[in-house]
Amino acid sequence: MSDFSIMIQMILVVFLIISAIGVSVTKNLFMAVIVFMGYSSIMAIVWLFLEAPDLAITEAAVGAGVDTVLFFLTLKKVHALKGTRENSRASTCQY
């Protein structure tokens, strides 16, 4: 294994740690989903470096793809995303 490959793997591990901490400490749910999507994408690349392409494809499809869509739909359904009609109407009402 070359020094360049090892350096890339170390950088990916650092990004994994940073994104895992970022998801845990963020208060904004939208940003948490975006960071989680990044975590899953980085993890798919790590699986490729570990020579497990089947896991990489699964992580990319499920972690960065399906999970992200489900999280966004859930946030929209519970009106946690700003800009939905109910939230904008409720915030402009003056009592």
PDB file of N, CA and C in Angstrom:
ATOM      1  N   MET A   1       0.847  -1.173   0.000  1.00  0.00           N
ATOM      2  CA  MET A   1       0.000   0.000   0.000  1.00  0.00           C
ATOM      3  C   MET A   1       0.893   1.237   0.000  1.00  0.00           C
ATOM      4  N   SER A   2       0.550   2.192  -0.822  1.00  0.00           N
ATOM      5  CA  SER A   2       1.401   3.375  -0.955  1.00  0.00           C
ATOM      6  C   SER A   2       1.132   4.372   0.173  1.00  0.00           C
ATOM      7  N   ASP A   3       2.082   5.281   0.340  1.00  0.00           N
ATOM      8  CA  ASP A   3       1.944   6.310   1.364  1.00  0.00           C
ATOM      9  C   ASP A   3       0.763   7.224   1.073  1.00  0.00           C
ATOM     10  N   PHE A   4       0.513   7.484  -0.206  1.00  0.00           N
ATOM     11  CA  PHE A   4      -0.610   8.337  -0.593  1.00  0.00           C
ATOM     12  C   PHE A   4      -1.937   7.708  -0.185  1.00  0.00           C
ATOM     13  N   SER A   5      -2.069   6.414  -0.388  1.00  0.00           N
ATOM     14  CA  SER A   5      -3.293   5.705  -0.022  1.00  0.00           C
ATOM     15  C   SER A   5      -3.516   5.737   1.484  1.00  0.00           C
ATOM     16  N   ILE A   6      -2.465   5.564   2.240  1.00  0.00           N
ATOM     17  CA  ILE A   6      -2.576   5.613   3.700  1.00  0.00           C
ATOM     18  C   ILE A   6      -2.966   7.012   4.157  1.00  0.00           C
ATOM     19  N   MET A   7      -2.406   8.027   3.521  1.00  0.00           N
ATOM     20  CA  MET A   7      -2.730   9.400   3.881  1.00  0.00           C
ATOM     21  C   MET A   7      -4.207   9.699   3.585  1.00  0.00           C
ATOM     22  N   ILE A   8      -4.710   9.236   2.454  1.00  0.00           N
ATOM     23  CA  ILE A   8      -6.119   9.431   2.110  1.00  0.00           C
ATOM     24  C   ILE A   8      -7.010   8.734   3.131  1.00  0.00           C
ATOM     25  N   GLN A   9      -6.648   7.535   3.531  1.00  0.00           N
ATOM     26  CA  GLN A   9      -7.438   6.804   4.517  1.00  0.00           C
ATOM     27  C   GLN A   9      -7.463   7.518   5.861  1.00  0.00           C
ATOM     28  N   MET A  10      -6.343   8.085   6.256  1.00  0.00           N
ATOM     29  CA  MET A  10      -6.285   8.836   7.522  1.00  0.00           C
ATOM     30  C   MET A  10      -7.182  10.068   7.450  1.00  0.00           C
ATOM     31  N   ILE A  11      -7.171  10.748   6.322  1.00  0.00           N
ATOM     32  CA  ILE A  11      -8.019  11.933   6.147  1.00  0.00           C
ATOM     33  C   ILE A  11      -9.492  11.530   6.197  1.00  0.00           C
ATOM     34  N   LEU A  12      -9.839  10.418   5.563  1.00  0.00           N
ATOM     35  CA  LEU A  12     -11.218   9.941   5.594  1.00  0.00           C
ATOM     36  C   LEU A  12     -11.666   9.592   7.014  1.00  0.00           C
ATOM     37  N   VAL A  13     -10.795   8.977   7.792  1.00  0.00           N
ATOM     38  CA  VAL A  13     -11.132   8.645   9.181  1.00  0.00           C
ATOM     39  C   VAL A  13     -11.350   9.909   9.996  1.00  0.00           C
ATOM     40  N   VAL A  14     -10.524  10.927   9.770  1.00  0.00           N
ATOM     41  CA  VAL A  14     -10.700  12.205  10.481  1.00  0.00           C
ATOM     42  C   VAL A  14     -12.046  12.820  10.100  1.00  0.00           C
ATOM     43  N   PHE A  15     -12.392  12.801   8.809  1.00  0.00           N
ATOM     44  CA  PHE A  15     -13.686  13.328   8.376  1.00  0.00           C
ATOM     45  C   PHE A  15     -14.840  12.529   8.979  1.00  0.00           C
ATOM     46  N   LEU A  16     -14.680  11.208   9.097  1.00  0.00           N
ATOM     47  CA  LEU A  16     -15.721  10.386   9.726  1.00  0.00           C
ATOM     48  C   LEU A  16     -15.945  10.800  11.174  1.00  0.00           C
ATOM     49  N   ILE A  17     -14.867  10.996  11.895  1.00  0.00           N
ATOM     50  CA  ILE A  17     -14.982  11.391  13.304  1.00  0.00           C
ATOM     51  C   ILE A  17     -15.632  12.766  13.420  1.00  0.00           C
ATOM     52  N   ILE A  18     -15.193  13.700  12.587  1.00  0.00           N
ATOM     53  CA  ILE A  18     -15.756  15.055  12.629  1.00  0.00           C
ATOM     54  C   ILE A  18     -17.242  15.036  12.285  1.00  0.00           C
ATOM     55  N   SER A  19     -17.622  14.280  11.270  1.00  0.00           N
ATOM     56  CA  SER A  19     -19.035  14.251  10.884  1.00  0.00           C
ATOM     57  C   SER A  19     -19.883  13.527  11.929  1.00  0.00           C
ATOM     58  N   ALA A  20     -19.350  12.501  12.569  1.00  0.00           N
ATOM     59  CA  ALA A  20     -20.097  11.814  13.628  1.00  0.00           C
ATOM     60  C   ALA A  20     -20.342  12.751  14.812  1.00  0.00           C
ATOM     61  N   ILE A  21     -19.336  13.510  15.177  1.00  0.00           N
ATOM     62  CA  ILE A  21     -19.499  14.485  16.260  1.00  0.00           C
ATOM     63  C   ILE A  21     -20.444  15.594  15.814  1.00  0.00           C
ATOM     64  N   GLY A  22     -20.325  16.035  14.565  1.00  0.00           N
ATOM     65  CA  GLY A  22     -21.189  17.091  14.043  1.00  0.00           C
ATOM     66  C   GLY A  22     -22.658  16.720  14.060  1.00  0.00           C
ATOM     67  N   VAL A  23     -22.979  15.491  13.690  1.00  0.00           N
ATOM     68  CA  VAL A  23     -24.373  15.039  13.729  1.00  0.00           C
ATOM     69  C   VAL A  23     -24.887  15.037  15.161  1.00  0.00           C
ATOM     70  N   SER A  24     -24.035  14.675  16.091  1.00  0.00           N
ATOM     71  CA  SER A  24     -24.456  14.558  17.481  1.00  0.00           C
ATOM     72  C   SER A  24     -24.699  15.905  18.146  1.00  0.00           C
ATOM     73  N   VAL A  25     -23.940  16.914  17.785  1.00  0.00           N
ATOM     74  CA  VAL A  25     -24.015  18.185  18.514  1.00  0.00           C
ATOM     75  C   VAL A  25     -24.848  19.257  17.823  1.00  0.00           C
ATOM     76  N   THR A  26     -25.214  19.060  16.572  1.00  0.00           N
ATOM     77  CA  THR A  26     -25.969  20.099  15.874  1.00  0.00           C
ATOM     78  C   THR A  26     -27.402  20.169  16.392  1.00  0.00           C
ATOM     79  N   LYS A  27     -27.919  21.373  16.470  1.00  0.00           N
ATOM     80  CA  LYS A  27     -29.292  21.589  16.923  1.00  0.00           C
ATOM     81  C   LYS A  27     -30.265  21.636  15.746  1.00  0.00           C
ATOM     82  N   ASN A  28     -29.767  21.971  14.570  1.00  0.00           N
ATOM     83  CA  ASN A  28     -30.593  22.094  13.374  1.00  0.00           C
ATOM     84  C   ASN A  28     -30.764  20.707  12.744  1.00  0.00           C
ATOM     85  N   LEU A  29     -31.994  20.226  12.679  1.00  0.00           N
ATOM     86  CA  LEU A  29     -32.246  18.883  12.159  1.00  0.00           C
ATOM     87  C   LEU A  29     -31.905  18.757  10.681  1.00  0.00           C
ATOM     88  N   PHE A  30     -32.150  19.813   9.916  1.00  0.00           N
ATOM     89  CA  PHE A  30     -31.813  19.794   8.492  1.00  0.00           C
ATOM     90  C   PHE A  30     -30.311  19.597   8.304  1.00  0.00           C
ATOM     91  N   MET A  31     -29.503  20.334   9.064  1.00  0.00           N
ATOM     92  CA  MET A  31     -28.045  20.189   8.960  1.00  0.00           C
ATOM     93  C   MET A  31     -27.585  18.819   9.441  1.00  0.00           C
ATOM     94  N   ALA A  32     -28.262  18.274  10.440  1.00  0.00           N
ATOM     95  CA  ALA A  32     -27.910  16.937  10.922  1.00  0.00           C
ATOM     96  C   ALA A  32     -28.108  15.894   9.827  1.00  0.00           C
ATOM     97  N   VAL A  33     -29.171  16.022   9.054  1.00  0.00           N
ATOM     98  CA  VAL A  33     -29.421  15.081   7.952  1.00  0.00           C
ATOM     99  C   VAL A  33     -28.362  15.243   6.868  1.00  0.00           C
ATOM    100  N   ILE A  34     -27.996  16.483   6.558  1.00  0.00           N
ATOM    101  CA  ILE A  34     -26.972  16.732   5.539  1.00  0.00           C
ATOM    102  C   ILE A  34     -25.625  16.153   5.982  1.00  0.00           C
ATOM    103  N   VAL A  35     -25.257  16.368   7.241  1.00  0.00           N
ATOM    104  CA  VAL A  35     -23.984  15.834   7.740  1.00  0.00           C
ATOM    105  C   VAL A  35     -24.017  14.316   7.765  1.00  0.00           C
ATOM    106  N   PHE A  36     -25.168  13.737   8.126  1.00  0.00           N
ATOM    107  CA  PHE A  36     -25.294  12.282   8.113  1.00  0.00           C
ATOM    108  C   PHE A  36     -25.131  11.724   6.704  1.00  0.00           C
ATOM    109  N   MET A  37     -25.661  12.433   5.708  1.00  0.00           N
ATOM    110  CA  MET A  37     -25.491  12.013   4.325  1.00  0.00           C
ATOM    111  C   MET A  37     -24.007  12.027   3.950  1.00  0.00           C
ATOM    112  N   GLY A  38     -23.292  13.056   4.389  1.00  0.00           N
ATOM    113  CA  GLY A  38     -21.852  13.115   4.148  1.00  0.00           C
ATOM    114  C   GLY A  38     -21.117  11.978   4.840  1.00  0.00           C
ATOM    115  N   TYR A  39     -21.531  11.670   6.074  1.00  0.00           N
ATOM    116  CA  TYR A  39     -20.933  10.556   6.810  1.00  0.00           C
ATOM    117  C   TYR A  39     -21.107   9.254   6.034  1.00  0.00           C
ATOM    118  N   SER A  40     -22.299   9.014   5.540  1.00  0.00           N
ATOM    119  CA  SER A  40     -22.552   7.779   4.791  1.00  0.00           C
ATOM    120  C   SER A  40     -21.742   7.726   3.501  1.00  0.00           C
ATOM    121  N   SER A  41     -21.592   8.868   2.840  1.00  0.00           N
ATOM    122  CA  SER A  41     -20.797   8.901   1.609  1.00  0.00           C
ATOM    123  C   SER A  41     -19.330   8.609   1.887  1.00  0.00           C
ATOM    124  N   ILE A  42     -18.810   9.197   2.952  1.00  0.00           N
ATOM    125  CA  ILE A  42     -17.411   8.938   3.324  1.00  0.00           C
ATOM    126  C   ILE A  42     -17.235   7.477   3.718  1.00  0.00           C
ATOM    127  N   MET A  43     -18.203   6.943   4.442  1.00  0.00           N
ATOM    128  CA  MET A  43     -18.117   5.547   4.856  1.00  0.00           C
ATOM    129  C   MET A  43     -18.137   4.611   3.652  1.00  0.00           C
ATOM    130  N   ALA A  44     -18.872   4.969   2.600  1.00  0.00           N
ATOM    131  CA  ALA A  44     -18.875   4.158   1.378  1.00  0.00           C
ATOM    132  C   ALA A  44     -17.488   4.144   0.746  1.00  0.00           C
ATOM    133  N   ILE A  45     -16.806   5.283   0.770  1.00  0.00           N
ATOM    134  CA  ILE A  45     -15.442   5.340   0.227  1.00  0.00           C
ATOM    135  C   ILE A  45     -14.490   4.508   1.075  1.00  0.00           C
ATOM    136  N   VAL A  46     -14.680   4.544   2.394  1.00  0.00           N
ATOM    137  CA  VAL A  46     -13.836   3.731   3.284  1.00  0.00           C
ATOM    138  C   VAL A  46     -14.034   2.248   2.982  1.00  0.00           C
ATOM    139  N   TRP A  47     -15.278   1.841   2.752  1.00  0.00           N
ATOM    140  CA  TRP A  47     -15.520   0.436   2.400  1.00  0.00           C
ATOM    141  C   TRP A  47     -14.809   0.056   1.110  1.00  0.00           C
ATOM    142  N   LEU A  48     -14.727   0.981   0.164  1.00  0.00           N
ATOM    143  CA  LEU A  48     -13.980   0.690  -1.069  1.00  0.00           C
ATOM    144  C   LEU A  48     -12.498   0.490  -0.780  1.00  0.00           C
ATOM    145  N   PHE A  49     -11.932   1.332   0.093  1.00  0.00           N
ATOM    146  CA  PHE A  49     -10.521   1.160   0.461  1.00  0.00           C
ATOM    147  C   PHE A  49     -10.288  -0.158   1.188  1.00  0.00           C
ATOM    148  N   LEU A  50     -11.293  -0.635   1.911  1.00  0.00           N
ATOM    149  CA  LEU A  50     -11.173  -1.913   2.612  1.00  0.00           C
ATOM    150  C   LEU A  50     -11.501  -3.103   1.715  1.00  0.00           C
ATOM    151  N   GLU A  51     -11.671  -2.824   0.411  1.00  0.00           N
ATOM    152  CA  GLU A  51     -11.934  -3.837  -0.604  1.00  0.00           C
ATOM    153  C   GLU A  51     -13.216  -4.623  -0.326  1.00  0.00           C
ATOM    154  N   ALA A  52     -14.258  -3.876   0.036  1.00  0.00           N
ATOM    155  CA  ALA A  52     -15.578  -4.464   0.242  1.00  0.00           C
ATOM    156  C   ALA A  52     -16.588  -3.692  -0.611  1.00  0.00           C
ATOM    157  N   PRO A  53     -16.563  -3.922  -1.931  1.00  0.00           N
ATOM    158  CA  PRO A  53     -17.431  -3.127  -2.808  1.00  0.00           C
ATOM    159  C   PRO A  53     -18.920  -3.365  -2.573  1.00  0.00           C
ATOM    160  N   ASP A  54     -19.292  -4.560  -2.134  1.00  0.00           N
ATOM    161  CA  ASP A  54     -20.701  -4.821  -1.861  1.00  0.00           C
ATOM    162  C   ASP A  54     -21.206  -3.967  -0.709  1.00  0.00           C
ATOM    163  N   LEU A  55     -20.400  -3.813   0.331  1.00  0.00           N
ATOM    164  CA  LEU A  55     -20.770  -2.945   1.443  1.00  0.00           C
ATOM    165  C   LEU A  55     -20.755  -1.478   1.039  1.00  0.00           C
ATOM    166  N   ALA A  56     -19.828  -1.105   0.166  1.00  0.00           N
ATOM    167  CA  ALA A  56     -19.762   0.280  -0.300  1.00  0.00           C
ATOM    168  C   ALA A  56     -21.017   0.655  -1.076  1.00  0.00           C
ATOM    169  N   ILE A  57     -21.457  -0.226  -1.941  1.00  0.00           N
ATOM    170  CA  ILE A  57     -22.671   0.044  -2.714  1.00  0.00           C
ATOM    171  C   ILE A  57     -23.884   0.124  -1.792  1.00  0.00           C
ATOM    172  N   THR A  58     -23.954  -0.792  -0.835  1.00  0.00           N
ATOM    173  CA  THR A  58     -25.075  -0.784   0.109  1.00  0.00           C
ATOM    174  C   THR A  58     -25.075   0.483   0.949  1.00  0.00           C
ATOM    175  N   GLU A  59     -23.912   0.885   1.438  1.00  0.00           N
ATOM    176  CA  GLU A  59     -23.810   2.109   2.245  1.00  0.00           C
ATOM    177  C   GLU A  59     -24.198   3.331   1.434  1.00  0.00           C
ATOM    178  N   ALA A  60     -23.760   3.396   0.194  1.00  0.00           N
ATOM    179  CA  ALA A  60     -24.097   4.544  -0.650  1.00  0.00           C
ATOM    180  C   ALA A  60     -25.593   4.574  -0.955  1.00  0.00           C
ATOM    181  N   ALA A  61     -26.155   3.418  -1.266  1.00  0.00           N
ATOM    182  CA  ALA A  61     -27.570   3.377  -1.638  1.00  0.00           C
ATOM    183  C   ALA A  61     -28.484   3.605  -0.442  1.00  0.00           C
ATOM    184  N   VAL A  62     -28.212   2.917   0.636  1.00  0.00           N
ATOM    185  CA  VAL A  62     -29.098   2.998   1.796  1.00  0.00           C
ATOM    186  C   VAL A  62     -28.748   4.195   2.676  1.00  0.00           C
ATOM    187  N   GLY A  63     -27.475   4.318   3.044  1.00  0.00           N
ATOM    188  CA  GLY A  63     -27.074   5.380   3.967  1.00  0.00           C
ATOM    189  C   GLY A  63     -27.199   6.768   3.395  1.00  0.00           C
ATOM    190  N   ALA A  64     -26.643   6.976   2.214  1.00  0.00           N
ATOM    191  CA  ALA A  64     -26.663   8.313   1.619  1.00  0.00           C
ATOM    192  C   ALA A  64     -27.893   8.547   0.759  1.00  0.00           C
ATOM    193  N   GLY A  65     -28.558   7.492   0.351  1.00  0.00           N
ATOM    194  CA  GLY A  65     -29.695   7.646  -0.539  1.00  0.00           C
ATOM    195  C   GLY A  65     -31.036   7.530   0.158  1.00  0.00           C
ATOM    196  N   VAL A  66     -31.416   6.326   0.477  1.00  0.00           N
ATOM    197  CA  VAL A  66     -32.747   6.053   1.009  1.00  0.00           C
ATOM    198  C   VAL A  66     -32.950   6.705   2.379  1.00  0.00           C
ATOM    199  N   ASP A  67     -31.976   6.549   3.282  1.00  0.00           N
ATOM    200  CA  ASP A  67     -32.108   7.149   4.623  1.00  0.00           C
ATOM    201  C   ASP A  67     -32.289   8.654   4.546  1.00  0.00           C
ATOM    202  N   THR A  68     -31.523   9.304   3.697  1.00  0.00           N
ATOM    203  CA  THR A  68     -31.616  10.756   3.581  1.00  0.00           C
ATOM    204  C   THR A  68     -32.996  11.177   3.098  1.00  0.00           C
ATOM    205  N   VAL A  69     -33.514  10.489   2.094  1.00  0.00           N
ATOM    206  CA  VAL A  69     -34.851  10.808   1.592  1.00  0.00           C
ATOM    207  C   VAL A  69     -35.894  10.587   2.687  1.00  0.00           C
ATOM    208  N   LEU A  70     -35.786   9.488   3.417  1.00  0.00           N
ATOM    209  CA  LEU A  70     -36.740   9.214   4.495  1.00  0.00           C
ATOM    210  C   LEU A  70     -36.644  10.249   5.611  1.00  0.00           C
ATOM    211  N   PHE A  71     -35.431  10.671   5.953  1.00  0.00           N
ATOM    212  CA  PHE A  71     -35.268  11.696   6.980  1.00  0.00           C
ATOM    213  C   PHE A  71     -35.893  13.016   6.539  1.00  0.00           C
ATOM    214  N   PHE A  72     -35.674  13.415   5.283  1.00  0.00           N
ATOM    215  CA  PHE A  72     -36.260  14.665   4.792  1.00  0.00           C
ATOM    216  C   PHE A  72     -37.790  14.584   4.772  1.00  0.00           C
ATOM    217  N   LEU A  73     -38.320  13.458   4.330  1.00  0.00           N
ATOM    218  CA  LEU A  73     -39.777  13.296   4.325  1.00  0.00           C
ATOM    219  C   LEU A  73     -40.340  13.337   5.745  1.00  0.00           C
ATOM    220  N   THR A  74     -39.630  12.739   6.690  1.00  0.00           N
ATOM    221  CA  THR A  74     -40.071  12.769   8.086  1.00  0.00           C
ATOM    222  C   THR A  74     -40.039  14.184   8.636  1.00  0.00           C
ATOM    223  N   LEU A  75     -38.973  14.919   8.358  1.00  0.00           N
ATOM    224  CA  LEU A  75     -38.888  16.300   8.829  1.00  0.00           C
ATOM    225  C   LEU A  75     -40.002  17.152   8.233  1.00  0.00           C
ATOM    226  N   LYS A  76     -40.309  16.907   6.970  1.00  0.00           N
ATOM    227  CA  LYS A  76     -41.395  17.661   6.340  1.00  0.00           C
ATOM    228  C   LYS A  76     -42.733  17.276   6.949  1.00  0.00           C
ATOM    229  N   LYS A  77     -42.909  16.003   7.229  1.00  0.00           N
ATOM    230  CA  LYS A  77     -44.175  15.517   7.778  1.00  0.00           C
ATOM    231  C   LYS A  77     -44.428  16.064   9.181  1.00  0.00           C
ATOM    232  N   VAL A  78     -43.401  16.182   9.993  1.00  0.00           N
ATOM    233  CA  VAL A  78     -43.572  16.695  11.359  1.00  0.00           C
ATOM    234  C   VAL A  78     -43.381  18.204  11.402  1.00  0.00           C
ATOM    235  N   HIS A  79     -43.291  18.827  10.231  1.00  0.00           N
ATOM    236  CA  HIS A  79     -43.178  20.278  10.096  1.00  0.00           C
ATOM    237  C   HIS A  79     -41.939  20.826  10.787  1.00  0.00           C
ATOM    238  N   ALA A  80     -40.852  20.083  10.746  1.00  0.00           N
ATOM    239  CA  ALA A  80     -39.600  20.553  11.329  1.00  0.00           C
ATOM    240  C   ALA A  80     -38.788  21.363  10.327  1.00  0.00           C
ATOM    241  N   LEU A  81     -39.114  21.234   9.039  1.00  0.00           N
ATOM    242  CA  LEU A  81     -38.418  22.024   8.032  1.00  0.00           C
ATOM    243  C   LEU A  81     -39.092  23.377   7.910  1.00  0.00           C
ATOM    244  N   LYS A  82     -38.302  24.425   7.949  1.00  0.00           N
ATOM    245  CA  LYS A  82     -38.864  25.765   7.795  1.00  0.00           C
ATOM    246  C   LYS A  82     -39.302  25.953   6.354  1.00  0.00           C
ATOM    247  N   GLY A  83     -40.299  26.782   6.175  1.00  0.00           N
ATOM    248  CA  GLY A  83     -40.776  27.048   4.835  1.00  0.00           C
ATOM    249  C   GLY A  83     -42.023  26.261   4.481  1.00  0.00           C
ATOM    250  N   THR A  84     -42.448  25.359   5.358  1.00  0.00           N
ATOM    251  CA  THR A  84     -43.704  24.688   5.072  1.00  0.00           C
ATOM    252  C   THR A  84     -44.838  25.664   5.306  1.00  0.00           C
ATOM    253  N   ARG A  85     -45.930  25.417   4.696  1.00  0.00           N
ATOM    254  CA  ARG A  85     -47.045  26.359   4.724  1.00  0.00           C
ATOM    255  C   ARG A  85     -47.540  26.610   6.151  1.00  0.00           C
ATOM    256  N   GLU A  86     -47.672  25.569   6.952  1.00  0.00           N
ATOM    257  CA  GLU A  86     -48.186  25.726   8.307  1.00  0.00           C
ATOM    258  C   GLU A  86     -47.230  26.535   9.180  1.00  0.00           C
ATOM    259  N   ASN A  87     -45.926  26.263   9.057  1.00  0.00           N
ATOM    260  CA  ASN A  87     -44.955  27.002   9.852  1.00  0.00           C
ATOM    261  C   ASN A  87     -44.923  28.466   9.467  1.00  0.00           C
ATOM    262  N   SER A  88     -44.979  28.771   8.181  1.00  0.00           N
ATOM    263  CA  SER A  88     -44.908  30.162   7.760  1.00  0.00           C
ATOM    264  C   SER A  88     -46.178  30.904   8.161  1.00  0.00           C
ATOM    265  N   ARG A  89     -47.324  30.246   8.106  1.00  0.00           N
ATOM    266  CA  ARG A  89     -48.567  30.880   8.508  1.00  0.00           C
ATOM    267  C   ARG A  89     -48.592  31.103  10.024  1.00  0.00           C
ATOM    268  N   ALA A  90     -48.125  30.115  10.786  1.00  0.00           N
ATOM    269  CA  ALA A  90     -48.143  30.233  12.246  1.00  0.00           C
ATOM    270  C   ALA A  90     -47.176  31.314  12.722  1.00  0.00           C
ATOM    271  N   SER A  91     -46.062  31.485  12.025  1.00  0.00           N
ATOM    272  CA  SER A  91     -45.082  32.472  12.462  1.00  0.00           C
ATOM    273  C   SER A  91     -45.513  33.894  12.120  1.00  0.00           C
ATOM    274  N   THR A  92     -46.432  34.060  11.164  1.00  0.00           N
ATOM    275  CA  THR A  92     -46.867  35.413  10.792  1.00  0.00           C
ATOM    276  C   THR A  92     -48.129  35.838  11.536  1.00  0.00           C
ATOM    277  N   CYS A  93     -48.773  34.901  12.206  1.00  0.00           N
ATOM    278  CA  CYS A  93     -49.990  35.261  12.953  1.00  0.00           C
ATOM    279  C   CYS A  93     -49.637  36.074  14.176  1.00  0.00           C
ATOM    280  N   GLN A  94     -50.371  37.131  14.385  1.00  0.00           N
ATOM    281  CA  GLN A  94     -50.170  37.973  15.555  1.00  0.00           C
ATOM    282  C   GLN A  94     -51.394  37.828  16.439  1.00  0.00           C
ATOM    283  N   TYR A  95     -51.188  37.495  17.681  1.00  0.00           N
ATOM    284  CA  TYR A  95     -52.310  37.338  18.602  1.00  0.00           C
ATOM    285  C   TYR A  95     -52.475  38.540  19.471  1.00  0.00           C
TER     286      TYR A  95
END
